[in-house]
mmCIF file of C-alpha atoms and ligand atoms in Angstrom:
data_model
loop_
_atom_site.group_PDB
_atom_site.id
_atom_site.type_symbol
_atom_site.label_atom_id
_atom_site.label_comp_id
_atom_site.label_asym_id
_atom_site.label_seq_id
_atom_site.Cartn_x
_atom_site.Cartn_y
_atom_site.Cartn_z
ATOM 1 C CA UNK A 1 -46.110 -20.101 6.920
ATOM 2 C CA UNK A 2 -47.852 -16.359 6.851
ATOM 3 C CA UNK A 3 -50.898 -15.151 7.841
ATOM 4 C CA UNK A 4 -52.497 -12.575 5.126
ATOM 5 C CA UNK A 5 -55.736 -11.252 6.831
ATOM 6 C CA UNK A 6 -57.347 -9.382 3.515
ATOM 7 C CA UNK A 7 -60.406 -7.718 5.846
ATOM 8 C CA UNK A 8 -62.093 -4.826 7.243
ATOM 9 C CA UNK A 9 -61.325 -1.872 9.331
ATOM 10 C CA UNK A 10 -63.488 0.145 11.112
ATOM 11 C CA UNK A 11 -63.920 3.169 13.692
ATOM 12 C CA UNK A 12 -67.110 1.355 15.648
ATOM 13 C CA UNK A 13 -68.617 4.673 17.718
ATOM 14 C CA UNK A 14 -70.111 2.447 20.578
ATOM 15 C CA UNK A 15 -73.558 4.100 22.082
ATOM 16 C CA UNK A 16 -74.577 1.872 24.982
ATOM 17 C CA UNK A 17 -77.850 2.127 25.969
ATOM 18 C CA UNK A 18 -80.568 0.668 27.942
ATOM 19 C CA UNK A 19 -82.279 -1.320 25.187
ATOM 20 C CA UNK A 20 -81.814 -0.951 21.064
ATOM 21 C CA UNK A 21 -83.742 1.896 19.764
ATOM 22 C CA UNK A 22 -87.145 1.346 18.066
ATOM 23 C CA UNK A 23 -88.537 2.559 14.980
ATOM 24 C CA UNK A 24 -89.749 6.301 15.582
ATOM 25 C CA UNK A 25 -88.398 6.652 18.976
ATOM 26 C CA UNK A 26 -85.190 8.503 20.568
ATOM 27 C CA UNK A 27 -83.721 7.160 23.025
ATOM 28 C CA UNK A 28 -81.022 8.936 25.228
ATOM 29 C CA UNK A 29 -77.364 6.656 25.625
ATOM 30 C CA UNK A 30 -75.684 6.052 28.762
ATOM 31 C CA UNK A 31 -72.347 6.491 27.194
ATOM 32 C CA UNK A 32 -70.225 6.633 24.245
ATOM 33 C CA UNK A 33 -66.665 5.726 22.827
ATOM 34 C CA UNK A 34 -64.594 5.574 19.589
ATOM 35 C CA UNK A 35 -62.678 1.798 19.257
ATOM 36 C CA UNK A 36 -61.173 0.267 16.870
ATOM 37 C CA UNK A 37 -62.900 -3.053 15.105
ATOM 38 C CA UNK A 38 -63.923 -4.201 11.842
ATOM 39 C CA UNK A 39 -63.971 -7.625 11.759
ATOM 40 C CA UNK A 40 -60.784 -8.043 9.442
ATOM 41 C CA UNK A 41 -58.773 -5.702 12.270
ATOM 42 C CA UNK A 42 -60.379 -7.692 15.248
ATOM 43 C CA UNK A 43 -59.060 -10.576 13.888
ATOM 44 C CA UNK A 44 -55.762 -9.842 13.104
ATOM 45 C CA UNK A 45 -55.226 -8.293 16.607
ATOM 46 C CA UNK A 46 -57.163 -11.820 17.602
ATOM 47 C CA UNK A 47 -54.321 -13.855 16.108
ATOM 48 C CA UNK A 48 -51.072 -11.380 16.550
ATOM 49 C CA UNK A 49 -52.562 -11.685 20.860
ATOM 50 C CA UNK A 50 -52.661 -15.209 20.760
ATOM 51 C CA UNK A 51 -48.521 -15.243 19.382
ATOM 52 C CA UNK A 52 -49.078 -15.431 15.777
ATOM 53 C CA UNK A 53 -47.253 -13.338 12.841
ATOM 54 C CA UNK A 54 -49.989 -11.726 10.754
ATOM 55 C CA UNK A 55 -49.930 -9.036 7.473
ATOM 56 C CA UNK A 56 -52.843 -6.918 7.559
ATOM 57 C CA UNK A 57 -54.260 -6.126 4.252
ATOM 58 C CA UNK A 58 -57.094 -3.706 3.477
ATOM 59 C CA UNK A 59 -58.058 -0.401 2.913
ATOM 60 C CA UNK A 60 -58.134 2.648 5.555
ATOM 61 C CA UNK A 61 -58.864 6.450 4.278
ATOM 62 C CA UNK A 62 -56.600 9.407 4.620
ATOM 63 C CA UNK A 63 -58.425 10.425 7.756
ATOM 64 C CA UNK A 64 -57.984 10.309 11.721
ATOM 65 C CA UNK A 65 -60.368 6.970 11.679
ATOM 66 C CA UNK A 66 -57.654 6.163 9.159
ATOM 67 C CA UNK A 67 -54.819 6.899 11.786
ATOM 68 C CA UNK A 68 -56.404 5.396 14.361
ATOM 69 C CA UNK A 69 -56.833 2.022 12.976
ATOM 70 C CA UNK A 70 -53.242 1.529 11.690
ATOM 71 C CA UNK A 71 -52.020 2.680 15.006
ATOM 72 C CA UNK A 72 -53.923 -0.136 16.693
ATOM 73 C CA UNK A 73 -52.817 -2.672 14.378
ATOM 74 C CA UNK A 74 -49.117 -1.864 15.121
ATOM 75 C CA UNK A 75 -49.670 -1.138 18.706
ATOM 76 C CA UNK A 76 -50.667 -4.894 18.404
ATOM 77 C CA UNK A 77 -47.738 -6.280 16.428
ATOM 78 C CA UNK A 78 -50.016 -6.473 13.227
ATOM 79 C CA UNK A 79 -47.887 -6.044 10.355
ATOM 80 C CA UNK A 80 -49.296 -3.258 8.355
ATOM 81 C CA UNK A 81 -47.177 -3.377 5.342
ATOM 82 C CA UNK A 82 -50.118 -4.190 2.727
ATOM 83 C CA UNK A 83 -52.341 -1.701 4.254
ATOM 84 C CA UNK A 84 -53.421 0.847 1.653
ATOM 85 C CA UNK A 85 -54.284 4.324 2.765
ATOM 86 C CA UNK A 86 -56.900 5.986 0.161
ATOM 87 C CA UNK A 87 -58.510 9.536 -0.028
ATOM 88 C CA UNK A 88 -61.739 8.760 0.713
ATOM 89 C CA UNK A 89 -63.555 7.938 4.393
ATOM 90 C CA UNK A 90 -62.620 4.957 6.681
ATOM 91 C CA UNK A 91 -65.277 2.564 7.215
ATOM 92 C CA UNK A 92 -67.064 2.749 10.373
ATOM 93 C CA UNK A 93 -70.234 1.288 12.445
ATOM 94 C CA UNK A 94 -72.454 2.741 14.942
ATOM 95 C CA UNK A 95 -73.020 -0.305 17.357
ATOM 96 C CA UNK A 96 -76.051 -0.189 20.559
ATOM 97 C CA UNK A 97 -75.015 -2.143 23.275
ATOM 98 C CA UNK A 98 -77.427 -2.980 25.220
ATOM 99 C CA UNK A 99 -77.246 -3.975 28.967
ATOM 100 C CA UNK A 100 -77.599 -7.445 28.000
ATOM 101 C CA UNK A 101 -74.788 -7.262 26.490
ATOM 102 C CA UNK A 102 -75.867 -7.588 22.962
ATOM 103 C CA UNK A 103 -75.291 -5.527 19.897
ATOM 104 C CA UNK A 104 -76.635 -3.852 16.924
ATOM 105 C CA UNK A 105 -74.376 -2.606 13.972
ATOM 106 C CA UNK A 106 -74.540 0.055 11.074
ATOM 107 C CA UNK A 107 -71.997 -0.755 8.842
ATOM 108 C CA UNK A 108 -70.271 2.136 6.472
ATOM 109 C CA UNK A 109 -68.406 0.122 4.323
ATOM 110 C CA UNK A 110 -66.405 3.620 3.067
ATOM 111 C CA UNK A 111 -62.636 2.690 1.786
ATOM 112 C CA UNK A 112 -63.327 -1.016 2.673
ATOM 113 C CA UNK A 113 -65.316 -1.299 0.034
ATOM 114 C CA UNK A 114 -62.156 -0.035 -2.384
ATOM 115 C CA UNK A 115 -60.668 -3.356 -2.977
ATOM 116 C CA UNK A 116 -59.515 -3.414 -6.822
ATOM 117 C CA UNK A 117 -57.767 -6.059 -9.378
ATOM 118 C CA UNK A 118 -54.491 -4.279 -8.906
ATOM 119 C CA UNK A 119 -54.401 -4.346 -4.927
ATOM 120 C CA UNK A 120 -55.351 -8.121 -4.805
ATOM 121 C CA UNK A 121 -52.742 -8.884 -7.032
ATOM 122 C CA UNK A 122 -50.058 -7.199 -5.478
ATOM 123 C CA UNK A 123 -51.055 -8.170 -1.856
ATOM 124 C CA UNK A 124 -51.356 -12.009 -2.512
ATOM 125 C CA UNK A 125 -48.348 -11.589 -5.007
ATOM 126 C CA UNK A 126 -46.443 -11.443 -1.884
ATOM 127 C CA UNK A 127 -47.585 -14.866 0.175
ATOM 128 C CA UNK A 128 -46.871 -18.584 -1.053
ATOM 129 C CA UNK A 129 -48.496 -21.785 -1.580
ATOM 130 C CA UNK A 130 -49.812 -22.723 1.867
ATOM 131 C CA UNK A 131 -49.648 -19.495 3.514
ATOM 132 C CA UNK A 132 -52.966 -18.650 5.382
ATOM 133 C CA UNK A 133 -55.521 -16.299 3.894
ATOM 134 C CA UNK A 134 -57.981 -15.230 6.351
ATOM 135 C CA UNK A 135 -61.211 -13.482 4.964
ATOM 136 C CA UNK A 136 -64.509 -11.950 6.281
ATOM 137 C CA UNK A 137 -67.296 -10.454 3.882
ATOM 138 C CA UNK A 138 -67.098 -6.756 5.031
ATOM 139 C CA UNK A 139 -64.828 -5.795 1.365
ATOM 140 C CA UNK A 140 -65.824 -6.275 -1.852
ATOM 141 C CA UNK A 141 -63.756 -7.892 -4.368
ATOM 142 C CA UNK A 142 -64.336 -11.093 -2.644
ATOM 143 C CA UNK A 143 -64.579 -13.082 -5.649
ATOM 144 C CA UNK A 144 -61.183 -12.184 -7.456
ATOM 145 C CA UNK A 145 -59.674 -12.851 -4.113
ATOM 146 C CA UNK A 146 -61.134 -16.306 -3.561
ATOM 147 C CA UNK A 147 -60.140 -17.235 -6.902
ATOM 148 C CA UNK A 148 -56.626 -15.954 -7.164
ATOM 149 C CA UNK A 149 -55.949 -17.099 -3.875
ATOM 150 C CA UNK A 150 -57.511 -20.796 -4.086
ATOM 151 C CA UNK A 151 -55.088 -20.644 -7.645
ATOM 152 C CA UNK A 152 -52.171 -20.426 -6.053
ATOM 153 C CA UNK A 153 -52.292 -22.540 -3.409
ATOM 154 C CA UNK A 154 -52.821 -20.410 -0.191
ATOM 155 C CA UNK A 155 -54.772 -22.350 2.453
ATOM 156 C CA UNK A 156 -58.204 -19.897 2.875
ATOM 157 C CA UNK A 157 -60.075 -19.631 6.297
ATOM 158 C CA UNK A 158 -63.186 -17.486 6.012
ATOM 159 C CA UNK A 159 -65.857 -15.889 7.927
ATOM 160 C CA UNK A 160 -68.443 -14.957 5.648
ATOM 161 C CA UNK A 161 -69.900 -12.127 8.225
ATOM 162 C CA UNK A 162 -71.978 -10.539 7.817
ATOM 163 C CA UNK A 163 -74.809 -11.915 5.398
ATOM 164 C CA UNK A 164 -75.137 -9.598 2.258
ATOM 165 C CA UNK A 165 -77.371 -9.829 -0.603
ATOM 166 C CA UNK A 166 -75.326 -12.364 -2.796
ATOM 167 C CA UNK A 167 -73.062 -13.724 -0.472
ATOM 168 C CA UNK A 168 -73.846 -17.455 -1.791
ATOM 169 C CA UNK A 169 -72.818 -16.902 -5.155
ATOM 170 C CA UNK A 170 -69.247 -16.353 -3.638
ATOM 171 C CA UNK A 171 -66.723 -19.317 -4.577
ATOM 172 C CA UNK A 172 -67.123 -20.111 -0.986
ATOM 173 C CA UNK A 173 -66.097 -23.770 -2.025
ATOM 174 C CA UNK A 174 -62.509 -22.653 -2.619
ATOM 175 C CA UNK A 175 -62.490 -22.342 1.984
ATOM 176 C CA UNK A 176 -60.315 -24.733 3.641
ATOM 177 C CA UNK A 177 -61.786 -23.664 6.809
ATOM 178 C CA UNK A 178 -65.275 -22.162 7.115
ATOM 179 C CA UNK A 179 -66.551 -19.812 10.218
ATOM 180 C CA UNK A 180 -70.223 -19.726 10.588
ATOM 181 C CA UNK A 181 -72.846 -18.859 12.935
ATOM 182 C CA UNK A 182 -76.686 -20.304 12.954
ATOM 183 C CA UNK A 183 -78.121 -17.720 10.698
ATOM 184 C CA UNK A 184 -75.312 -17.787 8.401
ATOM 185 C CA UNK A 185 -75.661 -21.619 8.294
ATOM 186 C CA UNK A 186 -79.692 -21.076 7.443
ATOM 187 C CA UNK A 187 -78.587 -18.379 4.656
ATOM 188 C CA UNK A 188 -76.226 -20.557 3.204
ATOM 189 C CA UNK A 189 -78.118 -23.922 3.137
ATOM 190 C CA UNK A 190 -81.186 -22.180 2.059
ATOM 191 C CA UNK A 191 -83.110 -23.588 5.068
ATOM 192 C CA UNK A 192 -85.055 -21.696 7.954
ATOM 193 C CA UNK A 193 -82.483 -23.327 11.375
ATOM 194 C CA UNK A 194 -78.558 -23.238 11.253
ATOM 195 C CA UNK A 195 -77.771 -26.787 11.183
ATOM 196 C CA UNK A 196 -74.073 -28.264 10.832
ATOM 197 C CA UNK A 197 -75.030 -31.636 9.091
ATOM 198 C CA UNK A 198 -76.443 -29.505 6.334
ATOM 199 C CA UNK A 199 -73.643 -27.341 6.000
ATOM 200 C CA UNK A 200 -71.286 -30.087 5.477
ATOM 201 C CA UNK A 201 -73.297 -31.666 2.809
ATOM 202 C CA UNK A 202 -72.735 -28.547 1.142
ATOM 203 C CA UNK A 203 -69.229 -27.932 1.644
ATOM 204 C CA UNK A 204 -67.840 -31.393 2.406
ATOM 205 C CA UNK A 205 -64.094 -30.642 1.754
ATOM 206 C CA UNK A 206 -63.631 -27.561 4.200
ATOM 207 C CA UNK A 207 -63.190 -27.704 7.829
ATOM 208 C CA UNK A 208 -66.940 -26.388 9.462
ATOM 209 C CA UNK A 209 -66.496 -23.833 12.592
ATOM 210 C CA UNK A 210 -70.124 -23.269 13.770
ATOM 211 C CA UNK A 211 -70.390 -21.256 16.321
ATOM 212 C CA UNK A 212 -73.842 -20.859 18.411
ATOM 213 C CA UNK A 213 -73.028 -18.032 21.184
ATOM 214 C CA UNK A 214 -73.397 -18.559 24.786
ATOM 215 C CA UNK A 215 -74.373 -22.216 23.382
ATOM 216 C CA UNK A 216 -71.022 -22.871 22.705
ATOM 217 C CA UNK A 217 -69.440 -24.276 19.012
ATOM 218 C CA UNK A 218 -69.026 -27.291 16.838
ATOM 219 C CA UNK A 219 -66.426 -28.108 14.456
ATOM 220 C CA UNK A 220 -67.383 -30.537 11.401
ATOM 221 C CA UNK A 221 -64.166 -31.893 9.885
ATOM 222 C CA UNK A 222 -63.230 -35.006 7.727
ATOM 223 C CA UNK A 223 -67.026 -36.457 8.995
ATOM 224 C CA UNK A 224 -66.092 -36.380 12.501
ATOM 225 C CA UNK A 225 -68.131 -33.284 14.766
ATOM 226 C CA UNK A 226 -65.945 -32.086 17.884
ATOM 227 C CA UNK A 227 -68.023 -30.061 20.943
ATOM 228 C CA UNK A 228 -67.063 -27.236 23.059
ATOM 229 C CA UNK A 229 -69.304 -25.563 25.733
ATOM 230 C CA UNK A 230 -69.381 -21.583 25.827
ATOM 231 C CA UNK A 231 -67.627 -20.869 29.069
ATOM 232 C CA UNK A 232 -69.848 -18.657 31.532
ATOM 233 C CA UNK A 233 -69.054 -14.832 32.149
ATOM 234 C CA UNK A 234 -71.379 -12.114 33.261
ATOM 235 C CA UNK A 235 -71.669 -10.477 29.277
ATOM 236 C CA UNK A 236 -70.864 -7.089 28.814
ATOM 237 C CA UNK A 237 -70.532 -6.420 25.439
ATOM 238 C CA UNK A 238 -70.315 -9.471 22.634
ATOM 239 C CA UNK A 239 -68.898 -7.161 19.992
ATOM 240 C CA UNK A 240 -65.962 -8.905 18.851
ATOM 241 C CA UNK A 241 -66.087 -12.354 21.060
ATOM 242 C CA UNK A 242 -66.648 -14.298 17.245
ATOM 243 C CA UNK A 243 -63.464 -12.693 15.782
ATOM 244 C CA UNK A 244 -62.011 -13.548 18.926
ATOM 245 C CA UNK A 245 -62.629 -17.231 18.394
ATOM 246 C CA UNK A 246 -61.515 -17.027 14.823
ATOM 247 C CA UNK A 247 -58.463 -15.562 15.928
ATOM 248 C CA UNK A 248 -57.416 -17.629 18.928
ATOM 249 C CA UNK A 249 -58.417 -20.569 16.822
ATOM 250 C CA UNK A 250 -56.775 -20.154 13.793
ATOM 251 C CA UNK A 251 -53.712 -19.807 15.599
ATOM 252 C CA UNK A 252 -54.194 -22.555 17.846
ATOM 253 C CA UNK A 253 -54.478 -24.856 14.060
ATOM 254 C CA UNK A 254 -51.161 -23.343 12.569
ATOM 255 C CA UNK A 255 -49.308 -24.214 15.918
ATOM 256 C CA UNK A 256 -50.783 -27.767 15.534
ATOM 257 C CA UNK A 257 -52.840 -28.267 18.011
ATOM 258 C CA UNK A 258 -55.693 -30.701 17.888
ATOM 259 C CA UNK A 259 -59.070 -29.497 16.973
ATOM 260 C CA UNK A 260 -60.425 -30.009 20.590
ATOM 261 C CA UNK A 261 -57.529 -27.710 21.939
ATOM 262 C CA UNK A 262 -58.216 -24.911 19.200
ATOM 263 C CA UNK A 263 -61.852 -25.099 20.632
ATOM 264 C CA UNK A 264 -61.288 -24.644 23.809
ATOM 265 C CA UNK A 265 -58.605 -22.064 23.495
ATOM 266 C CA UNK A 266 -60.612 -20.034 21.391
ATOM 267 C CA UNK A 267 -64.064 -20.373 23.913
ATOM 268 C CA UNK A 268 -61.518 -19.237 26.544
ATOM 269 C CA UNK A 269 -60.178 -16.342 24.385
ATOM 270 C CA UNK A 270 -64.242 -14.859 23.510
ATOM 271 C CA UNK A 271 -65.681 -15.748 27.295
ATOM 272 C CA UNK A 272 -62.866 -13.104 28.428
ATOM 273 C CA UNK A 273 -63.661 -10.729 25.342
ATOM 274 C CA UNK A 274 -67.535 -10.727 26.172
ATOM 275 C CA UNK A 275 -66.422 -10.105 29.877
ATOM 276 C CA UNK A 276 -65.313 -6.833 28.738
ATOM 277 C CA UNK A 277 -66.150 -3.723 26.631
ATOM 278 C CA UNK A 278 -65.431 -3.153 22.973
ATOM 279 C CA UNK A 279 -64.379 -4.935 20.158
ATOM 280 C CA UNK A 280 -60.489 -5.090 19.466
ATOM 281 C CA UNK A 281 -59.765 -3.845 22.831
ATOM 282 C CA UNK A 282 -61.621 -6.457 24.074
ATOM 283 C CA UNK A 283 -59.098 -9.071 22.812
ATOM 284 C CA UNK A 284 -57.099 -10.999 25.598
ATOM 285 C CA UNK A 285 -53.278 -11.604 25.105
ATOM 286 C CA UNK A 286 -52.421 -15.309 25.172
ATOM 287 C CA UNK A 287 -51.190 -15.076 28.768
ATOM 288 C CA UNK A 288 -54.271 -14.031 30.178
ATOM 289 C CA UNK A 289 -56.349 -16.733 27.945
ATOM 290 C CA UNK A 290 -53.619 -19.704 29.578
ATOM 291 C CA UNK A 291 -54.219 -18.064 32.633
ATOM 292 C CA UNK A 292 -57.842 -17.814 32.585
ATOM 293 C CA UNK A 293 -59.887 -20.999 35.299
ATOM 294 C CA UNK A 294 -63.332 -20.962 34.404
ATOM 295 C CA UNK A 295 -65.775 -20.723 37.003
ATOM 296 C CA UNK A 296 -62.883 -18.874 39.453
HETATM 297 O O1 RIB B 301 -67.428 -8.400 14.619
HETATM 298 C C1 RIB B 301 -67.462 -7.158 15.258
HETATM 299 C C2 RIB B 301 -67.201 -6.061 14.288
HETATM 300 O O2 RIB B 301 -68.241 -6.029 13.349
HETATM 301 C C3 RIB B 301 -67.172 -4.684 14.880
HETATM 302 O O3 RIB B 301 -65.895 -4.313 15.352
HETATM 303 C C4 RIB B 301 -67.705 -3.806 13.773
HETATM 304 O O4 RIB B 301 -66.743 -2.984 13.196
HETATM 305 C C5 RIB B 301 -68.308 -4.753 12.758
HETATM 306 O O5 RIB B 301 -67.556 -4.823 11.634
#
């Protein structure tokens, strides 16, 4: 089986600072760094860290962001192969991170947002009935891709992050697997609170991943909801620790582990990511995640 991840790339310049700017003020930051993320690239680096094979396709500009990103893709064992380079700017973010730990994001969408017919045909020309598609909402096209894909037969695991302005009118019923977070849930269901029970009345074929932060996650699948506790780090920067999860998980599923096991493999994987700073470079390698004793 392959792994297509059809996703994002982006150069995040990280400002950390003492607490997110307000409206009208300036605020001085302690620091600042260029890393690679996008939540398409974190999770393919998530997955190819945690032992899997995994085609990267997307869209990067013919710039130094451009450079960088492919560079950390192969420096990861990503296969870049499907990656298109384009003559326009790479997307990037400007993320706070604030000494909680926390984040805030500007997205520039820039060549991610240069997903046409002709590129989604030729990528997913090249995978098979039950090869594994694995999706965020940070590229357009999302529709054509959901549809073609569902068509012929790949298996589709999304994470429909971050919420955009017509998101739900995406064939979000053709998901096997579905990666959500409380707010997500909310937007989704059309309610005010996240809640799982919803969610699976609305898509009651796919495989739920709801993930709740330093709560921890639940997994809805076939009726039955599995648990997992978020283990406890001192958090330095929770860019990244959901495509982290996604990652470790999704891997954990194609080796055939149990659902339980892809939990807790993936909690290990994002307590160790929010441990530490940035988004892709955040990512553990599977060693360290096997190695890793909570509470030690
Ligand atoms: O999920 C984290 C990612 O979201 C960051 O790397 C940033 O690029 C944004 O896309």
């Amino acid at each position: 089986m392959k792994i297509c991840s059809f996703g994002s790339l982006n150069l995040d310049h990280v400002y950390r600072v003492k607490a997110f700017v307000r409206p009208g003020e300036t605020i001085s930051a302690r620091s600042q760094q260029d890393v690679c993320g996008g939540k398409g690239l974190n999770q393919s680096i998530a997955m190819a860290r945690a032992g899997a094979k995994v085609y990267q396709a997307g869209n990067i500009g013919q710039d130094e962001a451009g450079k960088m990103l492919k560079s950390a893709l192969e420096n990861a064992n990503v296969h870049t192969d499907y990656l298109r380079a384009l003559p326009m700017q790479s997307g990037h973010t400007i993320i706070q991170v604030s000494d909680e730990g926390e984040n805030a994001i500007i997205c520039f969408g820039g060549s991610n947002q240069a997903v046409d017919d002709e590129q989604v045909e030729t990528v997913l020309s090249a995978f098979q009935p039950g090869d594994l598609l694995v999706l965020q909402n940070e590229i357009n096209h999302l529709d054509v891709i959901l549809r073609i894909a569902r068509e012929k037969g790949m298996k589709i695991a999304m994470n429909p992050s971050p919420i955009t302005e017509g998101l739900e009118k995406l064939p979000l019923e053709n998901c096997d697997i579905l990666f959500v977070n409380e707010l997500e849930a909310a937007y989704l269901c059309g309610s005010e609170k996240g809640d799982l029970q919803a969610l699976a009345g609305r898509f009651p074929h796919a495989m739920l991943v709801f993930t709740q932060g330093s709560r921890g996650a639940q997994v809805w699948h076939e009726g039955k909801v599995y648990t997992q506790n978020a283990y406890k780090v001192r958090a330095v920067d929770t860019t990244g620790a959901g495509d982290t999860f996604t990652g470790y998980f999704l891997t954990a599923l194609c080796e055939g582990k149990d659902i339980q096991d892809c939990m807790k493999l993936a909690a290990k994987a994002s307590a160790i990511s929010v441990s530490r700073p940035g988004a892709s470079v955040s990512i553990p390698l599977r060693d360290e995640v096997d190695a890793f004793r909570p509470g030690e």
